CSV table of C-alpha atoms and ligand atoms in Angstrom, one decimal:
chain,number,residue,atom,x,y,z
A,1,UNK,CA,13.0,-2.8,-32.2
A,2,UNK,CA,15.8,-4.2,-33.9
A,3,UNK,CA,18.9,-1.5,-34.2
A,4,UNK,CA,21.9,-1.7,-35.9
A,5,UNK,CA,25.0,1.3,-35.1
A,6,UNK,CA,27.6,2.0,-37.6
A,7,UNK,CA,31.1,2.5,-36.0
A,8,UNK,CA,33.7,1.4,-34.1
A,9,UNK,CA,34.7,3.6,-31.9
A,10,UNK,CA,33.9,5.4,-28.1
A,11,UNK,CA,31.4,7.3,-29.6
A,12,UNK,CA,29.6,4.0,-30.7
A,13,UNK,CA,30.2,2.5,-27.6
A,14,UNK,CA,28.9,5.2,-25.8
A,15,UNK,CA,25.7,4.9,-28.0
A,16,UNK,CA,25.5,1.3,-27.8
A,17,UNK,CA,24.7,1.4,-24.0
A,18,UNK,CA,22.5,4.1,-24.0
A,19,UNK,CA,20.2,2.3,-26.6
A,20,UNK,CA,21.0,-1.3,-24.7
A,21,UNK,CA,18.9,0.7,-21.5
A,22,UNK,CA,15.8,0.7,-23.8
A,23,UNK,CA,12.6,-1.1,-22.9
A,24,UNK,CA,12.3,-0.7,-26.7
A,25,UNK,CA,15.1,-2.5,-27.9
A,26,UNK,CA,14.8,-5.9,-29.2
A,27,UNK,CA,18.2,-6.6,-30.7
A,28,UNK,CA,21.4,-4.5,-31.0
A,29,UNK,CA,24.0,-4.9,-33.5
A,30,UNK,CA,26.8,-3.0,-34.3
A,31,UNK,CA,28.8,-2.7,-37.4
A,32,UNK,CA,31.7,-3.5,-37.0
A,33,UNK,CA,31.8,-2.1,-33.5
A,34,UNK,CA,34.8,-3.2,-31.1
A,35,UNK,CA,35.7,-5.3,-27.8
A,36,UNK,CA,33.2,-3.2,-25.7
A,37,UNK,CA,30.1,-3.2,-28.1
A,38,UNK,CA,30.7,-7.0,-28.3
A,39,UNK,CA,29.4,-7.4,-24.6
A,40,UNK,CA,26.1,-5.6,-25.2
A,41,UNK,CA,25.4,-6.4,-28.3
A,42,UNK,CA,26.5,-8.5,-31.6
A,43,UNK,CA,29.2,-6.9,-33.8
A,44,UNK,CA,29.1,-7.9,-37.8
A,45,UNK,CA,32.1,-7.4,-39.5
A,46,UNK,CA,31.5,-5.3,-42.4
A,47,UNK,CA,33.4,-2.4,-43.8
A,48,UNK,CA,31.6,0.9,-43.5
A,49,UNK,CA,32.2,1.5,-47.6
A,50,UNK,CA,30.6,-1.4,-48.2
A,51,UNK,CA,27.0,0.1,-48.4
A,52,UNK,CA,25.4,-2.6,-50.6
A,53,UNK,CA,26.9,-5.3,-48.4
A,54,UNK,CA,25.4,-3.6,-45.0
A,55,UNK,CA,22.2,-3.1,-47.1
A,56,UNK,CA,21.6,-7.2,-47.7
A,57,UNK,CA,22.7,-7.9,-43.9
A,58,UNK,CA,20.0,-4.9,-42.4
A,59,UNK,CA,17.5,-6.6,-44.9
A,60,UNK,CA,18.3,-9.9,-43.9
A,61,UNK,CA,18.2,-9.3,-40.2
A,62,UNK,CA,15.0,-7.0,-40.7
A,63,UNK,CA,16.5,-4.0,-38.9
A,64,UNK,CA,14.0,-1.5,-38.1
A,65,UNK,CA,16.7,1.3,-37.6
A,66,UNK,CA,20.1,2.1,-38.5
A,67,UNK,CA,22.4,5.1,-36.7
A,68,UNK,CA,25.2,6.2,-38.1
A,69,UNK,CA,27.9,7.1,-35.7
A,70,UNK,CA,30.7,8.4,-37.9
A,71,UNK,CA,31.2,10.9,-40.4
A,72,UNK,CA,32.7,9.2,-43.4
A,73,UNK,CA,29.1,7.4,-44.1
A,74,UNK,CA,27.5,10.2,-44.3
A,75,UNK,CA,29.3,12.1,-46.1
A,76,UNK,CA,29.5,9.1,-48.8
A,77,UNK,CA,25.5,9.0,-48.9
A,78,UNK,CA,24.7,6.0,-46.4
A,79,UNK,CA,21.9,7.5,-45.5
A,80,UNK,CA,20.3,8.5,-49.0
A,81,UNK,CA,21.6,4.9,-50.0
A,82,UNK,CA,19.6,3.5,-47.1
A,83,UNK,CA,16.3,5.8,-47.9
A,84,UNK,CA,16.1,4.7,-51.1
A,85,UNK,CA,15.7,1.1,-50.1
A,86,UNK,CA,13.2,2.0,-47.2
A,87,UNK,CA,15.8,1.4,-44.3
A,88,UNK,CA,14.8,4.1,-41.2
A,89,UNK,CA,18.2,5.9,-40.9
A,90,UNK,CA,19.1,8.4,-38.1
A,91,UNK,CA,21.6,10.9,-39.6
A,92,UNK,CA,21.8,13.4,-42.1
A,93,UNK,CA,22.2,13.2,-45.6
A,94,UNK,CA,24.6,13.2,-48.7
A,95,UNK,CA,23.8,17.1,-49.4
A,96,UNK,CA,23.7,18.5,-45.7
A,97,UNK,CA,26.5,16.3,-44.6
A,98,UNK,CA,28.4,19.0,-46.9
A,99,UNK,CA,28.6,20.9,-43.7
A,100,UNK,CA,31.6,18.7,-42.6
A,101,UNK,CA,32.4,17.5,-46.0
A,102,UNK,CA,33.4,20.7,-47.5
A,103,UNK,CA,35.0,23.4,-45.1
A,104,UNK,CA,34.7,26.0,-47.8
A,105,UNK,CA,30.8,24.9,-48.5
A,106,UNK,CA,30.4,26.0,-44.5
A,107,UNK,CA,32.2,29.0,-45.5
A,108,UNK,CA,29.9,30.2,-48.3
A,109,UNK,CA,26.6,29.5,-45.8
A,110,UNK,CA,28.2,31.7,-43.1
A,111,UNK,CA,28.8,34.4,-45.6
A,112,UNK,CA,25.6,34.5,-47.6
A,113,UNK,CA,23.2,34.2,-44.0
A,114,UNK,CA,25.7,36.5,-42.2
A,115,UNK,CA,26.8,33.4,-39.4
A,116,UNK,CA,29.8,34.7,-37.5
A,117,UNK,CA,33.2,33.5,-38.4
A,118,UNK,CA,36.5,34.0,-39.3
A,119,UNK,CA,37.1,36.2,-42.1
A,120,UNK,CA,38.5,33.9,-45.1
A,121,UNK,CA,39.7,33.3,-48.4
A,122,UNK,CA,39.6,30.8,-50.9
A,123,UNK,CA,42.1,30.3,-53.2
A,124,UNK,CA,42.7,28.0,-56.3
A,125,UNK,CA,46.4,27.1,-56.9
A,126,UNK,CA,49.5,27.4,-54.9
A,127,UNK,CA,50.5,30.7,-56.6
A,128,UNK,CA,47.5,32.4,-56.0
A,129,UNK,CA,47.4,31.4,-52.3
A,130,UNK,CA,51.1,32.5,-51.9
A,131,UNK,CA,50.6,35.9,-53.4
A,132,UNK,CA,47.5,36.8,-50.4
A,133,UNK,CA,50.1,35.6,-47.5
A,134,UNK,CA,52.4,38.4,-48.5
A,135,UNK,CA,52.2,40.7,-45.8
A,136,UNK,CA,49.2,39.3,-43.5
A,137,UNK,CA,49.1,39.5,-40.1
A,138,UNK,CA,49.9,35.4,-38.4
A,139,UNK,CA,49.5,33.0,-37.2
A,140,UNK,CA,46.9,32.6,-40.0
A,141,UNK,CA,44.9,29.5,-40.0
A,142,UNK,CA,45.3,27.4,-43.2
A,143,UNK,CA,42.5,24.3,-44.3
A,144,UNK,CA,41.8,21.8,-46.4
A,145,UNK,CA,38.3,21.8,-47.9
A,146,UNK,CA,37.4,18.3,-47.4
A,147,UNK,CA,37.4,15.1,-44.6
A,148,UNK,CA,41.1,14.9,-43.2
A,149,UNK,CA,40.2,13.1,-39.8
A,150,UNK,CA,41.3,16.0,-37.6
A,151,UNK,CA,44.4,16.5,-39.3
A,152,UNK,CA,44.0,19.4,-42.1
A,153,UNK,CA,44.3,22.3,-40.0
A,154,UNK,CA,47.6,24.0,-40.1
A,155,UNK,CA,48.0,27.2,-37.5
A,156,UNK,CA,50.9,28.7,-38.8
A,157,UNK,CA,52.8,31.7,-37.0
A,158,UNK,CA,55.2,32.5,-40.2
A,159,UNK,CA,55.4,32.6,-43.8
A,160,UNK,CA,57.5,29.3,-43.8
A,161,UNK,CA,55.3,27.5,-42.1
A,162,UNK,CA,52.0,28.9,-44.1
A,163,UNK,CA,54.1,27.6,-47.6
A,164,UNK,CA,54.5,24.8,-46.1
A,165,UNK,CA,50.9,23.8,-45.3
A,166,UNK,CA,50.0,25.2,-48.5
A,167,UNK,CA,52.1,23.1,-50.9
A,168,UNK,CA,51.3,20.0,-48.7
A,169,UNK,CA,47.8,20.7,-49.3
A,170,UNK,CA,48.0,21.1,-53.0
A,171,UNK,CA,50.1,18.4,-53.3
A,172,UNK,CA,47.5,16.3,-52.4
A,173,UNK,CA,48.4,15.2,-48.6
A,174,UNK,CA,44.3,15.0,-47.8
A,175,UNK,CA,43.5,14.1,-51.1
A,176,UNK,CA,42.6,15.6,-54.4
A,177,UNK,CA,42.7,19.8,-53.9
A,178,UNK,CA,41.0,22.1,-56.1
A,179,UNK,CA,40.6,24.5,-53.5
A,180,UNK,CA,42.7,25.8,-50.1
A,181,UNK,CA,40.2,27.8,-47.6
A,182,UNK,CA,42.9,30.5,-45.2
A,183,UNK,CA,41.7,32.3,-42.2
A,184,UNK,CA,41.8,34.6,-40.1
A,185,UNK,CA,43.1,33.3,-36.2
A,186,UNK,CA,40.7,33.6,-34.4
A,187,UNK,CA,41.6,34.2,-30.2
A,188,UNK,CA,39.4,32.9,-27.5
A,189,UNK,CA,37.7,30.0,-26.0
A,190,UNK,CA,36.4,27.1,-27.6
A,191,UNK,CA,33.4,25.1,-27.0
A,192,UNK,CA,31.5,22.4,-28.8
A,193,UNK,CA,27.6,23.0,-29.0
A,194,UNK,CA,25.2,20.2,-30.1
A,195,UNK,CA,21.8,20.0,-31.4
A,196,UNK,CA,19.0,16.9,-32.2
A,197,UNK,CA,17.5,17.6,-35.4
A,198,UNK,CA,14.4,15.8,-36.6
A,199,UNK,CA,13.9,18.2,-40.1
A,200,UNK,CA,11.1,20.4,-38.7
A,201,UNK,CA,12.4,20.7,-35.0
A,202,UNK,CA,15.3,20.6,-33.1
A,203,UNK,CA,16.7,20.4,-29.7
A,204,UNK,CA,20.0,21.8,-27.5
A,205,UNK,CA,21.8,18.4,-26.7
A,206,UNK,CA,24.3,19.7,-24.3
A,207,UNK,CA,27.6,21.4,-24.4
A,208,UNK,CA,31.4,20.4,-24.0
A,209,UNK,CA,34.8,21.0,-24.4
A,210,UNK,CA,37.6,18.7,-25.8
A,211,UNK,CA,41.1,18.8,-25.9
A,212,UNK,CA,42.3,17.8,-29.0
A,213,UNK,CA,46.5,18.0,-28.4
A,214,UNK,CA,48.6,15.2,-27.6
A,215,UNK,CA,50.3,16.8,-24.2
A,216,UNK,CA,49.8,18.3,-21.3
A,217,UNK,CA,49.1,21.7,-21.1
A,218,UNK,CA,47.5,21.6,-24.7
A,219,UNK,CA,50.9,21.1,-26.6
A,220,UNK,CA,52.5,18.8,-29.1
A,221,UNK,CA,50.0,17.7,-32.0
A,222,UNK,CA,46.5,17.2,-32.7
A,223,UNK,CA,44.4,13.9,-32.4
A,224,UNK,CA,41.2,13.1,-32.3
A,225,UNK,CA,40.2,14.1,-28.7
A,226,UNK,CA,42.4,13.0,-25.7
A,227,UNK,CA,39.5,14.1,-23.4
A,228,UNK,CA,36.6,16.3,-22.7
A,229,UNK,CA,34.3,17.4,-20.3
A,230,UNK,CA,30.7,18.3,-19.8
A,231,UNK,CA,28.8,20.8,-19.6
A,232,UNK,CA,31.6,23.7,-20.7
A,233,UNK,CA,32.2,26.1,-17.9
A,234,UNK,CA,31.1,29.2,-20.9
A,235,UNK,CA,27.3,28.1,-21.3
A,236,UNK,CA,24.7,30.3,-20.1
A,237,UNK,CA,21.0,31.4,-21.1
A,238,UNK,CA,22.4,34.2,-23.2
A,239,UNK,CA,25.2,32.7,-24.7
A,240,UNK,CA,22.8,30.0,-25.6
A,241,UNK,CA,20.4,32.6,-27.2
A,242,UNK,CA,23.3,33.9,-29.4
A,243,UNK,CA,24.5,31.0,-30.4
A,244,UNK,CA,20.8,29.7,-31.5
A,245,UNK,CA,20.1,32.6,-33.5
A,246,UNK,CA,23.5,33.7,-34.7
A,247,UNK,CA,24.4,30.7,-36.1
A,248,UNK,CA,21.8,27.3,-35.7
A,249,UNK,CA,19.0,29.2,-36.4
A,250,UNK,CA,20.6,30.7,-40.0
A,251,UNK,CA,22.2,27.2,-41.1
A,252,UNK,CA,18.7,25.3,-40.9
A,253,UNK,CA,17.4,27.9,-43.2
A,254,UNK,CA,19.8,27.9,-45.4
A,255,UNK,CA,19.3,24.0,-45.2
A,256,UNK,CA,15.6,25.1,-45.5
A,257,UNK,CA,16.4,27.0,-48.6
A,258,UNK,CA,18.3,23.7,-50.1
A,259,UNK,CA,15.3,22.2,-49.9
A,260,UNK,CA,16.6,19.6,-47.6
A,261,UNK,CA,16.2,18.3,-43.6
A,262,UNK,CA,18.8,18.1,-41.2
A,263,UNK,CA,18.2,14.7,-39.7
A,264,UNK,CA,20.6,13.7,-36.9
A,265,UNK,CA,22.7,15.5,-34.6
A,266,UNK,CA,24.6,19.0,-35.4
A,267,UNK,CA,27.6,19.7,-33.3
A,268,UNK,CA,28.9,23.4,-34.1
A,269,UNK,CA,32.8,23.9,-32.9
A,270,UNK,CA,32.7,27.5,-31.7
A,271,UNK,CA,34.8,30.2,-30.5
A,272,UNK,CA,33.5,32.3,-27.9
A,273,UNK,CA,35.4,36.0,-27.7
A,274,UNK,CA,33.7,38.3,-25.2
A,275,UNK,CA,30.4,36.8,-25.4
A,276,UNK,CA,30.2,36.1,-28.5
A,277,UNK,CA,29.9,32.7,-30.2
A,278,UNK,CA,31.9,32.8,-33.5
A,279,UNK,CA,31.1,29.3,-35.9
A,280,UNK,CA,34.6,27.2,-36.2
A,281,UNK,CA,33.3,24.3,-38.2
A,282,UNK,CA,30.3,22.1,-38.1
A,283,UNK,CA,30.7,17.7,-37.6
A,284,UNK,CA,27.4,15.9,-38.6
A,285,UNK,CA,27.5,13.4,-35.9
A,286,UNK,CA,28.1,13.8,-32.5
A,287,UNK,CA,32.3,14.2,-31.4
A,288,UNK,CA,34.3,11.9,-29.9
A,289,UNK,CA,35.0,12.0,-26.7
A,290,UNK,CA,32.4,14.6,-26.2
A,291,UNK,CA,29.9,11.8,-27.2
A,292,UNK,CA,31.3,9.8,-24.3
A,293,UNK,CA,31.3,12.9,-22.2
A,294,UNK,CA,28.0,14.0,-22.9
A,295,UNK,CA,25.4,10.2,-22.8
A,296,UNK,CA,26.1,9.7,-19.2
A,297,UNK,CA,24.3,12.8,-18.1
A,298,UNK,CA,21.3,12.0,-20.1
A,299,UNK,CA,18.3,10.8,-18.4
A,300,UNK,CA,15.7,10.3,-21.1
A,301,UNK,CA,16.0,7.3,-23.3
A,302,UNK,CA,18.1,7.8,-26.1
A,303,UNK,CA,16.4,5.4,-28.3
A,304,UNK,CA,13.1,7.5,-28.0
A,305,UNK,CA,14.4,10.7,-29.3
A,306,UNK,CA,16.4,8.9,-32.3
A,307,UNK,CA,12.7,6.9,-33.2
A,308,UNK,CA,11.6,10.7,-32.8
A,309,UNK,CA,13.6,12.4,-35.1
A,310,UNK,CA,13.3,9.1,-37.9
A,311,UNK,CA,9.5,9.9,-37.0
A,312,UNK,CA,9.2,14.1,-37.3
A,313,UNK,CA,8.2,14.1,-33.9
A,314,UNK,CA,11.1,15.2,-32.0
A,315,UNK,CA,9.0,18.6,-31.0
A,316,UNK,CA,7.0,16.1,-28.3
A,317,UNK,CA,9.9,15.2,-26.6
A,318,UNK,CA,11.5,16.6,-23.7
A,319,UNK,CA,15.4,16.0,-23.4
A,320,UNK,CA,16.3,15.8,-19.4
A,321,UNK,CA,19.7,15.8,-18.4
A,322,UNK,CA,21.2,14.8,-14.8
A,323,UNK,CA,22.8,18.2,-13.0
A,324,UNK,CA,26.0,16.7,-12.7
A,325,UNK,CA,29.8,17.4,-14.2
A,326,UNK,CA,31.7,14.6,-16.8
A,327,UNK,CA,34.7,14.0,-17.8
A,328,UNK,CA,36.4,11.7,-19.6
A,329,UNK,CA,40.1,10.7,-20.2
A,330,UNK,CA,41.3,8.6,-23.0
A,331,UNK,CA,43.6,6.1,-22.5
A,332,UNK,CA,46.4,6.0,-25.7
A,333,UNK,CA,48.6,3.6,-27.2
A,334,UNK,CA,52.4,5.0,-26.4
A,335,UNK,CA,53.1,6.6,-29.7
A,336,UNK,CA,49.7,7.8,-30.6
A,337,UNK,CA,49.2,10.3,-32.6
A,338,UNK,CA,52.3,8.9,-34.4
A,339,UNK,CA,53.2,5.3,-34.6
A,340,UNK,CA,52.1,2.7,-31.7
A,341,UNK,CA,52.1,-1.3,-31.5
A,342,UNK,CA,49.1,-3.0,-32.4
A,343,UNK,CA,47.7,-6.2,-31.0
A,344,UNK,CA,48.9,-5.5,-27.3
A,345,UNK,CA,47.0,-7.1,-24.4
A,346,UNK,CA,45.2,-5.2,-21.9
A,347,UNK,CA,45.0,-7.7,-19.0
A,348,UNK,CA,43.1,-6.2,-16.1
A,349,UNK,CA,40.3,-4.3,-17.6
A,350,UNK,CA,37.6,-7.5,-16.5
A,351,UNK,CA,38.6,-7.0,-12.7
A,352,UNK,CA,38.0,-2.8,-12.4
A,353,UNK,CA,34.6,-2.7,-10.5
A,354,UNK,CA,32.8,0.1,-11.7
A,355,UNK,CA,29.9,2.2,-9.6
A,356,UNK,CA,27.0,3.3,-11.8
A,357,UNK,CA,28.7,6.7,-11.9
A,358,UNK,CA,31.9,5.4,-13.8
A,359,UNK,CA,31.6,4.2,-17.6
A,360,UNK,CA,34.3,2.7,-19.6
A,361,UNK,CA,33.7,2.9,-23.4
A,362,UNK,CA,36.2,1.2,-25.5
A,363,UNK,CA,37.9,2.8,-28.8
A,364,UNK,CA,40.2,0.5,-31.0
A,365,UNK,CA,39.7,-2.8,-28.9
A,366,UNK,CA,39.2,-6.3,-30.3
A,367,UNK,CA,38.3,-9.3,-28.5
A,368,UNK,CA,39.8,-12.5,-29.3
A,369,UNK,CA,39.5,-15.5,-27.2
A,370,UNK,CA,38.4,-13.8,-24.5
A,371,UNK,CA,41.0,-11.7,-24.0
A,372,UNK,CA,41.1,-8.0,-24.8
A,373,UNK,CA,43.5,-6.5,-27.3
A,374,UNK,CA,44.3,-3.3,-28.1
A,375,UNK,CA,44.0,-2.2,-31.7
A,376,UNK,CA,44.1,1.3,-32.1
A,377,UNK,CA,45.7,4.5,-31.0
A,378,UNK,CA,43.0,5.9,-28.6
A,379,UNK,CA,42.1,2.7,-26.9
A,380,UNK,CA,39.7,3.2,-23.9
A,381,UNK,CA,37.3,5.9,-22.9
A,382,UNK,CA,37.4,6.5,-19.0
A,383,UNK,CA,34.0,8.6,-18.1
A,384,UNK,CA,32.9,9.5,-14.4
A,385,UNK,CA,30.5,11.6,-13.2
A,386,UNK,CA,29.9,13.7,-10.2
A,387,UNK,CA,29.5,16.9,-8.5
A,388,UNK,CA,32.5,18.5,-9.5
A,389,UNK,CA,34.9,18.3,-12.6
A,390,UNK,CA,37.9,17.6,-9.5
A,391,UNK,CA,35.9,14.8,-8.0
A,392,UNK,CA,35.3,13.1,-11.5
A,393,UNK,CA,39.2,14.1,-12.9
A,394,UNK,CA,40.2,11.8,-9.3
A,395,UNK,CA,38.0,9.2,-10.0
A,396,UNK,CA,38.8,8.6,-13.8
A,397,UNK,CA,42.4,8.5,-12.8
A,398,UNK,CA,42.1,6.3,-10.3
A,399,UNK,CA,40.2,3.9,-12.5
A,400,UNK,CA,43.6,4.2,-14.9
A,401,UNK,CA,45.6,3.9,-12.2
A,402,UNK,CA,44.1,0.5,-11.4
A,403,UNK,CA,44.0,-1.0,-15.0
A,404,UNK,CA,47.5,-0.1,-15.0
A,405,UNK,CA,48.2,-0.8,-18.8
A,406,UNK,CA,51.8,-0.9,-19.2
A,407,UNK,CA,51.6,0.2,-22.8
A,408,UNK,CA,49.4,3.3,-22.3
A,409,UNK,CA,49.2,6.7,-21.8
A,410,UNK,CA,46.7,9.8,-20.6
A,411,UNK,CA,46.7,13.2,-20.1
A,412,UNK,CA,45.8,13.7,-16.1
A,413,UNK,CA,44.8,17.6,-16.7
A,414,UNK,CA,41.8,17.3,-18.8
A,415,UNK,CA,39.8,20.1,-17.8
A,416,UNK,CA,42.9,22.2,-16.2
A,417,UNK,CA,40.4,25.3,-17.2
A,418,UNK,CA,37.7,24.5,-15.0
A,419,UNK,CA,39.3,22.7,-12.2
A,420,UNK,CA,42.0,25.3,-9.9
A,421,UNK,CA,44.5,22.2,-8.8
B,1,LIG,P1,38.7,22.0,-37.0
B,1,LIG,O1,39.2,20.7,-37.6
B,1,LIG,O2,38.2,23.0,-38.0
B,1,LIG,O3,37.9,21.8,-35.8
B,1,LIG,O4,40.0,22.7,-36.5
B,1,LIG,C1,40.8,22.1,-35.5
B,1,LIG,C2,41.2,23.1,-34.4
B,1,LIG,O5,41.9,24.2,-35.0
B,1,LIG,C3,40.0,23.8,-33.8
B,1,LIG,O6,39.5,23.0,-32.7
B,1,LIG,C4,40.6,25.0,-33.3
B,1,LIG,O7,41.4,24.8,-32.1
B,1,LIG,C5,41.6,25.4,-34.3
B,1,LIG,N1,41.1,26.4,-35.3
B,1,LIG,C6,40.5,26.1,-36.5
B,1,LIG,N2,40.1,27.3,-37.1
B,1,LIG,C7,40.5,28.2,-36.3
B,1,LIG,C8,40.5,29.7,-36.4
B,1,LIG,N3,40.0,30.3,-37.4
B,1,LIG,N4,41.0,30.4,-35.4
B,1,LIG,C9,41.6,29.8,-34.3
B,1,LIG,N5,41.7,28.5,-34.2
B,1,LIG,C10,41.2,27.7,-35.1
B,2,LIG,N1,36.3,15.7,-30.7
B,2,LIG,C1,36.3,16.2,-32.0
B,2,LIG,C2,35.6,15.6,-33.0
B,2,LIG,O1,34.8,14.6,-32.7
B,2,LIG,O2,35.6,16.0,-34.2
């Protein structure tokens, strides 16, 4: 089959070589992808927004199947754009992509099929918003409704701090804001919980837990992921139950209800407080670095289970998954999640030897004459499996350690909760 990804980033990379194992692949392409997609397959530089311009190169190319690694596309309508002109796309559409497009549309489905959450409010105008903070309990947690890449959640532990987030998002920091969604705090442990969807069936795809702040110790401020690891240490059968009929089992019906399908795959961001899951926010897509994380334990062939769900047929498929522990570091740009240099060379990365337990997926790379450049904030994606989260943590720094990028930076206590030392 002929395959084209949409993305750029670990998460595509990650995908990339999964579906590069296939016996069923043909021909890979990514759009735009980065330096590491470029090695196992060919990258096309096209904007993402330009739907009509990825249309005539998927027609002209005769692309059997299109997967759609980020969340912006889908929640512009790629994949109804796509349908429409009789492209097989893997991931959900315009409607159900809602789920991550609107924070207060997530809101309204836990409330009306009783999915467990933080109690919330939604307010309409500064004023209105100002006059509820009067005398609640903080931190309180403060939202904007729509896509902010990570960066529209404000936990604020006064009243100056809760003004501040609202007026910033009423004056229009992440866009256009008709609408501010406040919440309740809610304390416990978090854990990311994704599902395979084909419409009429769907799958657990593993568990994991990121760690989205900048510095050690999870301090300093958010970015998109500076590491994760797989499986998280709170999964068990009945945990797993609870989640699966407290809240997946309610959202597809009230997908059901919408009279849509949930195509693709469903990560729900939860908080677990003495056993019980409570529903954060859902993504669309799989996370990143969790994708990363996650791929490496997979045995069965990815491409198989996408064809599956583009195919209603994902109910015949068993998902296998190697017994083993991931974890993944992400190697930064100095500066990142602020300011950083672009364009800087990372000159060792063709002499690391990896084993076939180590992966390194790249982030904001570019090649250019045959040299490999960094381009982005979160650069490289170090993955190892093995036994034990300490024995993978070890190996993944010791792969840094030897790249020895001058103009980088990690955090070396990814999974502090689930390894003692
Ligand atoms: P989100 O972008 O919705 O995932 O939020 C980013 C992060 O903010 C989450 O991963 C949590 O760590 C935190 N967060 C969001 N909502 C809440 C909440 N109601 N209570 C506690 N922490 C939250
Ligand atoms: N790692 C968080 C996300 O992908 O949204």
């Amino acid at each position: 089959m002929k395959i084209a990804i949409l993305g750029s980033g670990g998460r595509e990379h990650a995908i990339a070589l999964q579906i590069s194992k296939s016996k069923k692949l043909r021909k890979l392409y990514c759009i735009p992808g980065n330096a590491g997609t470029s090695l196992i397959s060919k990258n096309i530089n096209l904007k993402l927004d330009s739907f009509n311009e990825i249309y005539n190169f998927l027609k002209d190319k005769e692309i059997d199947l299109v997967i759609v690694g980020p969340e912006k596309p889908l929640v512009d309508g790629m994949v109804d754009y796509l349908n429409k002109k009789n492209i097989k796309v893997f991931g959900p559409n315009q409607k159900v992509s809602r789920l991550e497009g609107s924070k207060i549309f997530t809101k309204k489905i836990c409330e009306k099929y009783s999915i467990p959450t933080a109690n919330f409010g939604i307010f309409k105008n500064k004023e209105d918003t100002f006059k509820f903070l009067q005398n609640r309990k903080m931190p309180l947690v403060i939202k904007a409704d729509g896509l902010a890449a990570g960066k529209g959640v404000y936990i604020c532990n006064d009243m100056e701090s809760s003004k501040n987030a609202v007026s910033e998002i009423f004056n229009g920091k992440f866009g256009k804001a008709d609408q501010i969604l406040v919440e309740e705090f809610l304390e416990g442990d978090e854990m990311s919980y994704f599902i395979i969807s084909d419409g009429l069936s769907y799958k657990s795809f593993n568990t994991a837990q990121d760690h989205k702040r900048v510095g050690e110790g999870d301090t300093g401020k958010n970015t998109g992921g500076m590491g994760a690891y797989s499986p998280s240490k709170l999964i068990n059968h009945d945990l797993e139950k609870k989640i699966i009929s407290k809240i997946i089992k309610p959202t597809l019906e009230a997908i059901e209800d919408m009279e849509q399908k949930y195509n693709g795959f469903l990560y729900a961001g939860l908080m677990i407080k003495d056993d019980e899951p409570y529903l954060i926010e859902y993504n669309v897509r799989m996370g990143d670095p969790e994708c990363q994380t996650i791929l490496p334990l997979l045995k069965t062939d990815l491409l198989d289970l996408i064809i599956a769900c583009c195919n209603n047929n994902l109910k015949e498929q068993n998902i296998d998954w190697h017994e083993k522990k991931s974890l993944c570091i992400v190697l930064c740009s100095k500066g990142y999640p602020e300011s950083y240099k672009k364009n800087i060379e990372i000159p060792n990365l063709k002499n690391l030897e990896l084993n076939k337990n180590n992966f390194i997926y790249h982030a904001g790379t570019k090649i250019s004459d045959d040299t490999i450049h960094a381009v982005g904030g979160r650069v490289l994606n170090f993955v190892s499996i093995s036994d034990n989260y300490l024995d993978s943590r070890n190996e993944v720094i010791d792969q840094i350690k030897k790249l020895n990028w001058k103009n980088g930076f990690y955090r070396s206590d990814i999974g502090y909760k689930v390894i003692d030392k």
